[in-house]
XYZ file of C-alpha atoms in Angstrom:
657
model
C -3.392 26.100 1.364
C -4.679 28.718 -1.098
C -4.972 27.015 -4.493
C -5.691 30.256 -6.368
C -1.946 30.960 -6.735
C -0.759 27.371 -7.223
C 1.331 26.498 -10.293
C 0.540 23.735 -12.760
C 3.117 20.930 -13.264
C 3.295 21.830 -16.971
C 4.316 25.440 -16.223
C 6.899 24.316 -13.657
C 8.314 21.815 -16.150
C 8.505 24.302 -19.046
C 10.181 26.929 -16.846
C 12.716 24.407 -15.552
C 13.425 23.159 -19.084
C 14.150 26.741 -20.198
C 16.496 27.259 -17.235
C 18.386 24.074 -18.151
C 18.910 25.310 -21.712
C 19.933 28.791 -20.542
C 22.519 27.275 -18.181
C 23.882 24.907 -20.820
C 24.143 27.587 -23.535
C 25.709 30.109 -21.144
C 28.292 27.594 -19.942
C 29.085 26.600 -23.530
C 29.733 30.251 -24.449
C 31.858 30.732 -21.324
C 34.036 27.650 -21.900
C 34.101 27.532 -25.720
C 33.641 31.205 -26.608
C 30.855 30.403 -29.081
C 27.143 29.664 -29.138
C 27.701 26.742 -31.511
C 27.877 23.172 -30.239
C 30.179 20.413 -31.368
C 28.462 17.054 -32.160
C 29.753 15.621 -28.866
C 28.174 18.439 -26.839
C 24.869 18.067 -28.686
C 24.815 14.428 -27.529
C 25.734 15.610 -24.034
C 22.764 18.012 -24.081
C 20.423 15.165 -25.095
C 21.819 13.097 -22.225
C 21.238 16.013 -19.846
C 17.605 16.269 -20.982
C 17.065 12.631 -20.041
C 18.842 12.961 -16.670
C 16.970 16.188 -15.859
C 13.573 14.668 -16.610
C 14.307 11.455 -14.676
C 15.598 13.252 -11.562
C 12.806 15.850 -11.658
C 10.213 13.090 -11.830
C 11.968 11.148 -9.056
C 12.195 14.165 -6.712
C 8.649 15.383 -7.614
C 10.018 18.776 -8.609
C 7.064 19.369 -10.945
C 4.446 18.754 -8.237
C 3.380 21.977 -6.551
C 1.990 19.902 -3.665
C 5.624 19.052 -2.783
C 6.293 22.740 -2.060
C 5.339 22.509 1.618
C 7.460 25.445 2.781
C 10.130 27.842 1.538
C 12.867 25.786 3.214
C 11.479 22.576 1.708
C 11.623 24.081 -1.795
C 15.251 25.217 -1.358
C 16.106 21.721 -0.132
C 14.290 20.206 -3.119
C 16.231 22.317 -5.642
C 19.534 21.587 -3.891
C 18.933 17.841 -3.791
C 17.886 17.861 -7.425
C 21.123 19.663 -8.398
C 23.252 17.188 -6.428
C 21.451 14.155 -7.883
C 21.686 15.370 -11.484
C 25.374 16.251 -11.084
C 26.022 12.779 -9.665
C 24.111 11.055 -12.480
C 25.865 13.072 -15.183
C 29.254 12.326 -13.627
C 28.385 8.631 -13.328
C 27.666 8.383 -17.065
C 30.830 10.296 -18.007
C 33.056 8.270 -15.670
C 31.621 4.845 -16.514
C 31.896 5.576 -20.256
C 35.451 6.909 -19.859
C 34.815 10.376 -21.322
C 37.277 12.730 -19.583
C 37.380 15.229 -22.474
C 34.189 17.039 -21.467
C 34.551 20.285 -19.544
C 34.065 19.876 -15.803
C 32.241 23.183 -15.722
C 29.852 21.933 -18.371
C 29.095 18.655 -16.635
C 28.957 19.821 -13.020
C 28.504 23.554 -12.629
C 25.472 24.020 -14.913
C 23.255 22.089 -12.479
C 24.123 24.443 -9.638
C 23.710 27.456 -11.959
C 20.277 26.103 -12.747
C 19.490 25.594 -9.041
C 20.461 29.219 -8.266
C 18.120 30.455 -11.008
C 15.341 28.214 -9.675
C 15.779 29.598 -6.162
C 15.771 33.212 -7.416
C 12.601 32.750 -9.493
C 10.825 30.904 -6.696
C 11.873 33.562 -4.166
C 10.329 36.294 -6.328
C 7.146 34.229 -6.681
C 7.062 33.480 -2.944
C 7.526 37.096 -1.855
C 4.915 38.449 -4.287
C 1.906 36.164 -4.671
C 2.929 32.667 -3.633
C 3.312 32.848 0.140
C -0.372 32.122 0.756
C -0.236 29.124 -1.591
C 2.616 27.446 0.290
C 1.742 25.425 3.365
C 4.303 26.722 5.846
C 5.005 23.775 8.050
C 8.602 24.308 9.087
C 7.493 23.862 12.698
C 5.930 20.522 11.887
C 9.084 19.482 10.010
C 11.292 20.443 12.937
C 8.969 18.766 15.402
C 8.958 15.621 13.323
C 12.741 15.327 13.521
C 13.710 13.199 16.428
C 17.088 13.115 18.050
C 19.078 10.320 16.448
C 19.931 7.338 18.612
C 22.863 5.706 16.820
C 23.922 2.079 17.067
C 27.632 1.878 17.915
C 27.619 -1.797 16.900
C 26.420 -0.959 13.382
C 28.841 1.958 13.038
C 31.951 -0.028 14.065
C 30.954 -3.108 12.077
C 30.291 -1.051 8.954
C 33.621 0.758 9.420
C 35.380 -2.619 9.272
C 33.283 -3.741 6.282
C 34.446 -0.709 4.258
C 38.076 -1.781 4.649
C 37.326 -5.474 4.100
C 35.454 -4.738 0.856
C 38.276 -2.540 -0.442
C 40.988 -5.124 0.278
C 38.943 -8.021 -1.166
C 38.597 -6.168 -4.481
C 42.289 -5.232 -4.321
C 43.209 -8.918 -3.903
C 40.943 -10.001 -6.766
C 42.395 -7.269 -8.974
C 46.127 -7.607 -8.153
C 46.481 -10.988 -6.419
C 47.845 -9.296 -3.304
C 46.546 -7.403 -0.280
C 49.318 -4.824 -0.684
C 48.139 -1.487 -2.069
C 49.627 0.081 -5.172
C 50.880 3.698 -5.064
C 48.150 6.281 -4.426
C 45.535 3.588 -3.644
C 45.915 4.291 0.068
C 44.652 7.800 -0.790
C 41.703 6.227 -2.640
C 40.876 4.228 0.507
C 40.840 7.459 2.530
C 38.512 9.066 -0.046
C 36.136 6.088 0.204
C 36.155 6.314 4.014
C 35.415 10.049 3.807
C 32.492 9.460 1.435
C 31.258 6.629 3.658
C 31.187 8.966 6.664
C 29.436 11.791 4.755
C 26.733 9.563 3.256
C 26.195 7.700 6.544
C 25.564 10.936 8.427
C 23.370 12.289 5.621
C 21.086 9.260 5.512
C 21.155 8.426 9.270
C 21.609 4.780 8.401
C 23.024 3.916 11.851
C 20.035 5.375 13.693
C 17.892 3.036 15.785
C 14.379 3.528 14.424
C 11.258 1.356 14.522
C 11.016 0.112 10.929
C 7.970 -1.674 9.614
C 10.023 -4.542 8.180
C 13.425 -5.555 6.813
C 12.901 -3.838 3.455
C 12.196 -0.456 5.054
C 15.227 -0.824 7.335
C 17.561 -1.359 4.335
C 16.332 1.695 2.432
C 18.658 4.230 4.223
C 21.597 1.909 3.515
C 20.695 1.648 -0.166
C 20.333 5.430 -0.405
C 23.737 5.877 1.230
C 25.307 3.438 -1.234
C 23.728 5.111 -4.273
C 24.769 8.548 -2.993
C 28.285 7.249 -2.393
C 28.543 6.027 -6.001
C 27.288 9.379 -7.304
C 29.653 11.519 -5.221
C 32.559 9.247 -6.144
C 31.767 9.837 -9.834
C 31.758 13.607 -9.249
C 35.077 13.347 -7.393
C 36.746 11.293 -10.130
C 35.511 13.590 -12.877
C 36.182 16.858 -11.031
C 39.756 15.916 -10.061
C 40.516 13.872 -13.216
C 41.195 10.683 -11.247
C 40.700 8.457 -14.283
C 43.969 6.613 -13.592
C 42.233 4.684 -10.799
C 40.689 1.352 -11.794
C 36.917 1.692 -12.100
C 36.558 -1.953 -11.071
C 38.532 -1.217 -7.906
C 36.626 1.958 -7.086
C 33.064 0.881 -7.808
C 33.624 -2.802 -7.078
C 34.574 -1.843 -3.512
C 31.426 0.255 -3.107
C 29.061 -2.341 -4.578
C 30.628 -5.100 -2.460
C 30.224 -2.803 0.558
C 26.508 -2.388 -0.259
C 26.117 -6.175 -0.523
C 27.787 -6.764 2.861
C 25.724 -3.960 4.424
C 22.474 -5.582 3.296
C 23.627 -8.828 4.920
C 24.522 -6.889 8.066
C 21.036 -5.335 8.106
C 19.464 -8.761 7.806
C 21.512 -10.220 10.666
C 20.942 -7.157 12.851
C 17.179 -7.195 12.263
C 17.044 -10.887 13.209
C 19.084 -10.300 16.375
C 17.071 -7.300 17.544
C 13.621 -8.452 16.492
C 11.542 -9.352 19.532
C 10.129 -12.780 19.063
C 8.321 -15.058 21.438
C 10.167 -18.342 21.240
C 8.516 -21.264 22.856
C 10.545 -24.365 23.641
C 9.364 -27.606 22.146
C 7.634 -30.104 24.408
C 9.937 -33.097 24.540
C 10.094 -34.590 28.025
C 7.408 -36.858 29.460
C 7.103 -34.509 32.433
C 6.358 -31.574 30.159
C 3.771 -33.556 28.249
C 2.072 -34.601 31.481
C 2.225 -31.064 32.827
C 0.637 -29.591 29.737
C -1.922 -32.249 28.939
C -2.444 -33.537 32.487
C -2.654 -37.054 31.124
C -5.342 -39.319 32.439
C -6.741 -42.610 31.332
C -9.579 -42.136 28.855
C -12.876 -43.920 28.886
C -13.326 -46.127 25.819
C -17.083 -45.797 25.930
C -18.309 -43.053 23.568
C -21.717 -41.421 23.839
C -22.657 -41.270 20.148
C -26.024 -39.770 20.932
C -24.257 -36.820 22.513
C -22.063 -36.490 19.415
C -25.158 -36.382 17.219
C -26.608 -33.653 19.398
C -23.382 -31.667 19.028
C -23.685 -31.900 15.243
C -27.186 -30.434 15.519
C -26.009 -27.349 17.395
C -25.894 -23.973 15.569
C -22.505 -23.068 14.081
C -22.263 -19.582 15.585
C -20.509 -20.494 18.840
C -18.074 -22.880 17.162
C -17.150 -20.324 14.507
C -16.609 -17.534 17.003
C -14.730 -19.452 19.691
C -12.855 -22.064 17.685
C -12.710 -22.034 13.891
C -12.536 -18.251 13.326
C -11.029 -17.281 16.670
C -8.017 -15.794 14.856
C -10.272 -14.030 12.332
C -12.656 -11.947 14.492
C -13.458 -9.406 11.751
C -14.229 -12.203 9.307
C -16.591 -13.773 11.831
C -18.315 -10.410 12.376
C -18.943 -10.066 8.630
C -20.398 -13.583 8.373
C -22.481 -13.076 11.512
C -23.898 -9.797 10.179
C -24.630 -11.257 6.741
C -26.135 -14.652 7.671
C -28.428 -16.078 10.321
C -25.963 -18.508 11.894
C -28.576 -19.790 14.331
C -30.308 -21.506 11.382
C -27.214 -23.442 10.241
C -26.098 -26.495 12.235
C -22.601 -27.937 12.654
C -23.329 -30.888 10.368
C -24.180 -28.488 7.519
C -20.917 -26.514 7.681
C -17.506 -27.185 6.119
C -14.455 -25.005 6.749
C -11.115 -25.554 4.963
C -7.873 -23.700 4.197
C -6.700 -25.170 0.912
C -6.275 -24.415 -2.798
C -6.708 -28.086 -3.718
C -10.089 -28.974 -5.225
C -9.655 -32.486 -3.829
C -10.942 -31.230 -0.471
C -14.119 -29.969 -2.149
C -14.673 -33.155 -4.138
C -14.434 -35.323 -1.013
C -17.583 -33.667 0.379
C -20.019 -36.157 -1.086
C -23.607 -36.892 -0.163
C -23.681 -34.568 2.851
C -25.861 -31.450 2.612
C -23.690 -28.345 2.999
C -25.314 -24.993 3.736
C -22.143 -23.081 4.629
C -18.696 -23.595 3.084
C -15.791 -21.392 4.203
C -12.359 -21.501 2.547
C -9.713 -19.347 4.228
C -7.190 -19.872 1.417
C -6.653 -17.127 -1.165
C -8.527 -17.607 -4.422
C -5.434 -16.271 -6.249
C -3.591 -19.582 -5.788
C -6.288 -21.687 -7.451
C -5.371 -22.589 -11.033
C -8.869 -23.138 -12.421
C -11.030 -20.600 -10.586
C -14.247 -21.275 -12.502
C -13.909 -25.039 -11.987
C -13.331 -24.408 -8.284
C -16.417 -22.178 -7.973
C -18.482 -24.747 -9.904
C -17.326 -27.536 -7.557
C -18.394 -25.387 -4.593
C -21.702 -24.724 -6.380
C -22.173 -28.467 -6.844
C -21.492 -29.229 -3.158
C -23.800 -26.581 -1.697
C -27.525 -27.088 -1.360
C -29.787 -24.553 -3.081
C -29.611 -21.350 -1.063
C -26.313 -22.431 0.544
C -23.574 -19.928 1.329
C -19.943 -19.720 0.222
C -17.349 -17.555 2.023
C -13.928 -16.918 0.467
C -10.915 -14.610 0.558
C -9.015 -12.971 -2.305
C -5.959 -10.759 -2.720
C -7.214 -8.112 -5.178
C -5.372 -5.447 -7.157
C -6.348 -2.854 -4.539
C -5.395 -4.950 -1.492
C -2.160 -6.072 -3.182
C -1.159 -2.460 -3.813
C -1.906 -1.576 -0.185
C 0.208 -4.544 0.983
C 3.026 -3.669 -1.440
C 3.387 -0.097 -0.197
C 3.330 -1.245 3.428
C 6.045 -3.815 2.842
C 8.460 -1.815 0.665
C 9.667 1.810 0.584
C 7.673 3.968 -1.833
C 10.145 4.118 -4.739
C 10.850 0.379 -4.633
C 7.119 -0.358 -4.385
C 6.413 1.808 -7.445
C 9.052 -0.048 -9.458
C 7.733 -3.459 -8.388
C 4.185 -2.319 -9.170
C 5.103 -1.462 -12.785
C 6.921 -4.774 -13.289
C 4.042 -6.763 -11.779
C 1.526 -4.912 -13.961
C 3.356 -6.104 -17.082
C 3.979 -9.658 -15.856
C 0.806 -10.484 -13.927
C -1.886 -8.366 -15.572
C -0.854 -7.928 -19.201
C 0.734 -11.319 -20.003
C -2.202 -13.518 -18.846
C -4.530 -11.635 -21.201
C -2.388 -11.960 -24.351
C -3.535 -14.920 -26.505
C -0.030 -15.974 -27.555
C 1.528 -15.792 -24.088
C -1.412 -16.805 -21.908
C -0.627 -20.547 -21.986
C 3.077 -19.959 -21.342
C 2.277 -17.718 -18.358
C 0.070 -20.330 -16.682
C 2.527 -23.124 -17.516
C 5.259 -21.279 -15.614
C 3.241 -19.872 -12.700
C 0.760 -22.771 -12.359
C -1.851 -20.077 -11.732
C -0.344 -19.149 -8.362
C -0.294 -15.582 -7.024
C -2.413 -14.350 -9.896
C -3.502 -10.725 -9.501
C -7.292 -10.530 -9.618
C -9.540 -7.510 -9.556
C -12.537 -7.237 -7.263
C -14.791 -7.119 -10.337
C -13.311 -10.317 -11.810
C -13.738 -12.358 -8.622
C -17.324 -11.234 -8.055
C -18.105 -11.585 -11.765
C -16.838 -15.176 -11.799
C -19.049 -15.951 -8.794
C -22.119 -14.573 -10.585
C -21.110 -16.452 -13.746
C -21.057 -19.684 -11.716
C -24.562 -19.186 -10.290
C -23.953 -17.253 -7.067
C -25.479 -14.023 -5.771
C -23.208 -11.650 -3.852
C -24.461 -11.156 -0.278
C -21.606 -9.153 1.271
C -18.150 -7.863 0.327
C -15.565 -6.267 2.622
C -11.800 -5.659 2.750
C -10.395 -7.254 5.916
C -6.672 -7.311 6.737
C -5.585 -6.648 3.132
C -7.892 -9.342 1.767
C -11.240 -9.033 0.024
C -13.774 -11.273 1.777
C -16.976 -12.247 -0.018
C -20.146 -13.988 1.116
C -22.087 -15.492 -1.795
C -25.281 -17.549 -2.051
C -26.121 -20.313 -4.525
C -29.286 -19.001 -6.209
C -29.268 -20.226 -9.831
C -27.602 -22.523 -12.309
C -24.222 -21.551 -13.820
C -24.205 -19.375 -16.943
C -24.371 -21.122 -20.315
C -22.104 -18.504 -21.880
C -19.352 -20.491 -23.586
C -16.927 -17.596 -24.048
C -16.837 -15.105 -21.162
C -14.708 -12.089 -22.052
C -11.056 -11.968 -21.038
C -9.049 -10.420 -23.884
C -8.750 -6.801 -25.088
C -11.702 -7.138 -27.503
C -15.075 -7.801 -25.895
C -18.286 -9.107 -27.442
C -21.590 -8.055 -25.856
C -25.056 -9.428 -26.522
C -27.424 -6.523 -27.071
C -31.107 -6.067 -27.876
C -31.502 -5.150 -31.534
C -34.426 -4.290 -33.783
C -37.580 -6.394 -33.235
C -36.065 -7.638 -29.972
C -33.473 -9.699 -31.816
C -29.949 -10.282 -30.549
C -26.917 -8.505 -31.999
C -23.296 -9.018 -30.974
C -21.655 -5.649 -30.358
C -17.858 -5.353 -30.206
C -15.878 -2.941 -28.030
C -12.387 -2.553 -26.647
C -12.211 -3.659 -23.032
C -12.700 -0.871 -20.491
C -13.754 -3.093 -17.586
C -12.079 -5.881 -15.690
C -12.811 -9.428 -16.961
C -16.215 -10.931 -16.067
C -17.599 -7.469 -15.225
C -20.587 -7.981 -17.516
C -22.022 -10.567 -15.092
C -22.289 -7.948 -12.327
C -25.069 -5.877 -13.916
C -27.730 -7.016 -11.423
C -25.368 -6.623 -8.442
C -24.353 -3.119 -9.524
C -27.972 -2.064 -9.931
C -28.934 -3.430 -6.496
C -25.973 -1.885 -4.664
C -25.146 1.297 -6.555
C -28.304 2.329 -8.433
C -28.092 4.758 -11.350
C -26.600 8.231 -11.293
C -27.263 11.180 -13.591
C -26.837 10.091 -17.199
C -28.046 6.556 -16.542
C -24.691 5.072 -15.499
C -23.896 3.212 -12.266
C -22.505 5.194 -9.341
C -18.964 4.330 -8.232
C -18.494 1.669 -10.909
C -15.440 -0.257 -9.651
C -15.556 -2.481 -12.727
C -13.932 0.177 -14.944
C -10.121 0.167 -15.202
C -7.966 3.310 -15.134
C -7.198 2.998 -18.854
C -10.855 2.215 -19.463
C -11.955 5.570 -18.030
C -9.674 7.360 -20.488
C -10.915 5.256 -23.407
C -14.535 5.972 -22.496
C -13.896 9.703 -22.282
C -12.362 9.693 -25.764
C -14.758 7.027 -27.214
C -11.798 4.878 -28.259
C -13.531 1.858 -26.751
C -16.361 2.129 -29.307
C -14.212 2.028 -32.448
C -14.918 -1.717 -33.035
C -18.649 -0.866 -33.190
C -17.966 0.598 -36.639
C -17.909 -3.039 -37.757
C -21.549 -3.370 -36.633
C -22.367 -0.139 -38.491
C -20.776 -1.454 -41.701
C -22.801 -4.670 -41.367
C -26.003 -2.620 -41.040
C -26.749 -3.768 -37.486
C -26.420 -0.191 -36.209
C -27.286 3.245 -37.571
C -24.947 6.203 -37.174
C -27.571 7.871 -34.929
C -30.050 5.917 -32.850
C -30.992 4.621 -29.431
C -28.197 2.821 -27.643
C -28.055 -0.981 -28.028
C -28.830 -2.112 -24.468
C -27.968 -5.195 -22.461
C -30.921 -7.453 -21.679
C -30.777 -6.545 -17.985
C -30.781 -2.802 -18.678
C -33.516 -3.259 -21.300
C -35.749 -4.900 -18.652
C -35.604 -1.686 -16.590
C -37.433 0.242 -19.327
C -41.221 0.781 -19.272
C -43.281 -1.496 -21.544
C -44.380 1.225 -23.991
C -40.773 2.331 -24.621
C -39.680 -1.295 -25.098
C -42.250 -1.626 -27.891
C -41.048 1.602 -29.525
C -37.389 0.524 -29.257
C -38.152 -2.767 -30.999
C -39.343 -0.809 -34.054
C -36.039 0.992 -34.763
C -32.418 0.067 -35.419
C -30.046 1.041 -32.555
C -27.261 3.527 -33.283
C -23.710 4.567 -32.487
C -24.563 8.123 -31.377
C -27.526 8.119 -28.965
C -30.141 10.899 -28.657
C -28.655 11.444 -25.189
C -26.234 14.010 -26.681
C -29.098 16.033 -28.177
C -30.736 17.160 -24.928
C -28.378 15.737 -22.224
C -30.955 14.156 -19.852
C -29.949 13.733 -16.209
C -32.197 11.050 -14.716
C -33.336 7.647 -15.925
C -36.869 8.945 -16.540
C -35.489 11.843 -18.579
C -33.418 9.400 -20.652
C -36.570 7.396 -21.391
C -38.422 10.558 -22.471
C -35.469 11.622 -24.632
C -35.417 8.274 -26.450
C -39.192 8.317 -26.871
C -39.031 11.769 -28.532
C -36.291 10.589 -30.877
C -38.140 7.420 -31.943
C -41.384 9.300 -32.569
C -39.557 11.920 -34.661
C -37.595 9.204 -36.505
C -40.776 7.340 -37.447
C -42.144 10.508 -39.085
C -38.966 11.822 -40.804
C -36.084 9.325 -40.477
C -33.416 11.064 -42.593
C -34.080 14.590 -41.294
C -34.198 13.363 -37.681
C -30.846 11.590 -38.004
C -29.169 14.689 -39.480
C -30.635 17.046 -36.871
C -29.602 14.785 -33.987
C -26.140 14.165 -35.479
C -25.353 17.890 -35.914
C -26.663 18.805 -32.463
C -24.743 15.932 -30.838
C -21.551 16.918 -32.686
C -21.915 20.531 -31.498
C -22.517 19.495 -27.876
C -19.553 17.119 -27.861
C -17.050 19.252 -29.810
C -17.878 22.746 -28.537
C -19.717 22.279 -25.238
C -17.530 19.408 -24.049
C -20.524 17.263 -23.121
C -19.827 13.712 -21.984
C -21.875 10.906 -20.500
C -20.956 10.357 -16.854
């Protein structure tokens, strides 16, 4: 695809917005004979704006990447026109507003679609053909001949009638149809046939799970509701009961979802094994023999002294081969004996506490960390059980793995909706001081969404060193080693405002405040990040997974540093000066620069923005030049650096990486 002639989403959106207004104004002049709007039609225009934006976003009309071929674009514009007409009709019908012109409500969307096609055709024939990935052949090749299920078709045909007559009975107390309602039943059957063929809901296809298999049925139901609204509004069928019309369709959708569930259970290939009940079966399976009551305890002791590798591979982790490979690659399993290993699958700390007095060098818990209410207490109990240098292996469902699982389980649009709801419930609520206790009281800490940074940060906080991390089967697996005592920090960060301990003047400690841009407990991963990722240009860590999506935006716009103005007001920071560093980062500096740094007050705007150094050594030289100049002429140096930094940021667009 040639990106030189691609169109930005903003330009597509503005053009489409103009076409909507042109269509609406033209139709108003045609039907009313004036360019002026009545108050009711102004409200209708506002409603159309909302519907247009929602449908355009839903169909990805503004994304140029969706324009895969000329035919695909025509299909996109047509679908968008149909969807918007259906939505507009749905609102008008459900609110009982028959006074609006049918031309105004329905035709303008198709007028708009014709204009869209004409403009795109001109663009395509002039400069845009090279920018469109022409894959009609791939699209045609991807379409497979439908293999319909006669059972589903006939059953659903009966369900349509059953749903209609059930609603009729609830509405009138009789199964007999009132005048003209037999015509309504025929209309519903016609719409059922059209939407069923359009969505291929009776086709036999290999779906990933039940939720994916129901998506064509849901689409057919939604489309049926929309077309019914258009039909009622276009033909002024407002004398029909809306409860009867839409109640029948919604009841049909409910029955269809049940039908899908039953059908998926009947057709799903499962290996069912009969239970072992008879004595003959037990003997055949176990080959029962009399056991010797004499036990060779010396042999048992020797078994406990064997290395754990064979037992892990062939027995305990037989169903987790990739997990075993990670442990085997990370640890020397020949040095750990059976008696020194514990493997569990539980979220109950009772199992950890019962390990008493026995030296444990390797503890593996196959249960998800997300279901443990007090994660720090759990990690500390593990820390207490392990010998110094012992290893802890665990599994976690992180934000990234959860998203991957979510989009595999549900269709894309449903997954996006669930993702937004879960973000508010599981990620925002637990971090709000007023609602945090209520959240944990209701959920008991189960199925908490944790980030990779938070899990690893908690481990480091509790005295572990991260040995290995890998995503295996939609779970994050970690291997950690007990290397030091737990942190004495009484208040690890969790809320939106974060307090950092930084090196101040004369080597003293200052507490610097910022808005959170990283996941909780990220500050305890400084050493791990330095060991694994090193520093990139500008002195920041490469591929820093600790930063959130919102955090990246806040860092680009410096919104995260607004609370540091409090430190400036208190006199702990200058407006311009060397950055207040963490103790770990400060230890990376050469001794002579450490001494110079201890002689000056740190600042909000670092000398970095004066000369934009690239490497760590260049950053050190930049700070050294600033401090030496500041010691000679403090006021002049601050003004010179401030003006130069302001120019670089405002006019050159300079940013730290």
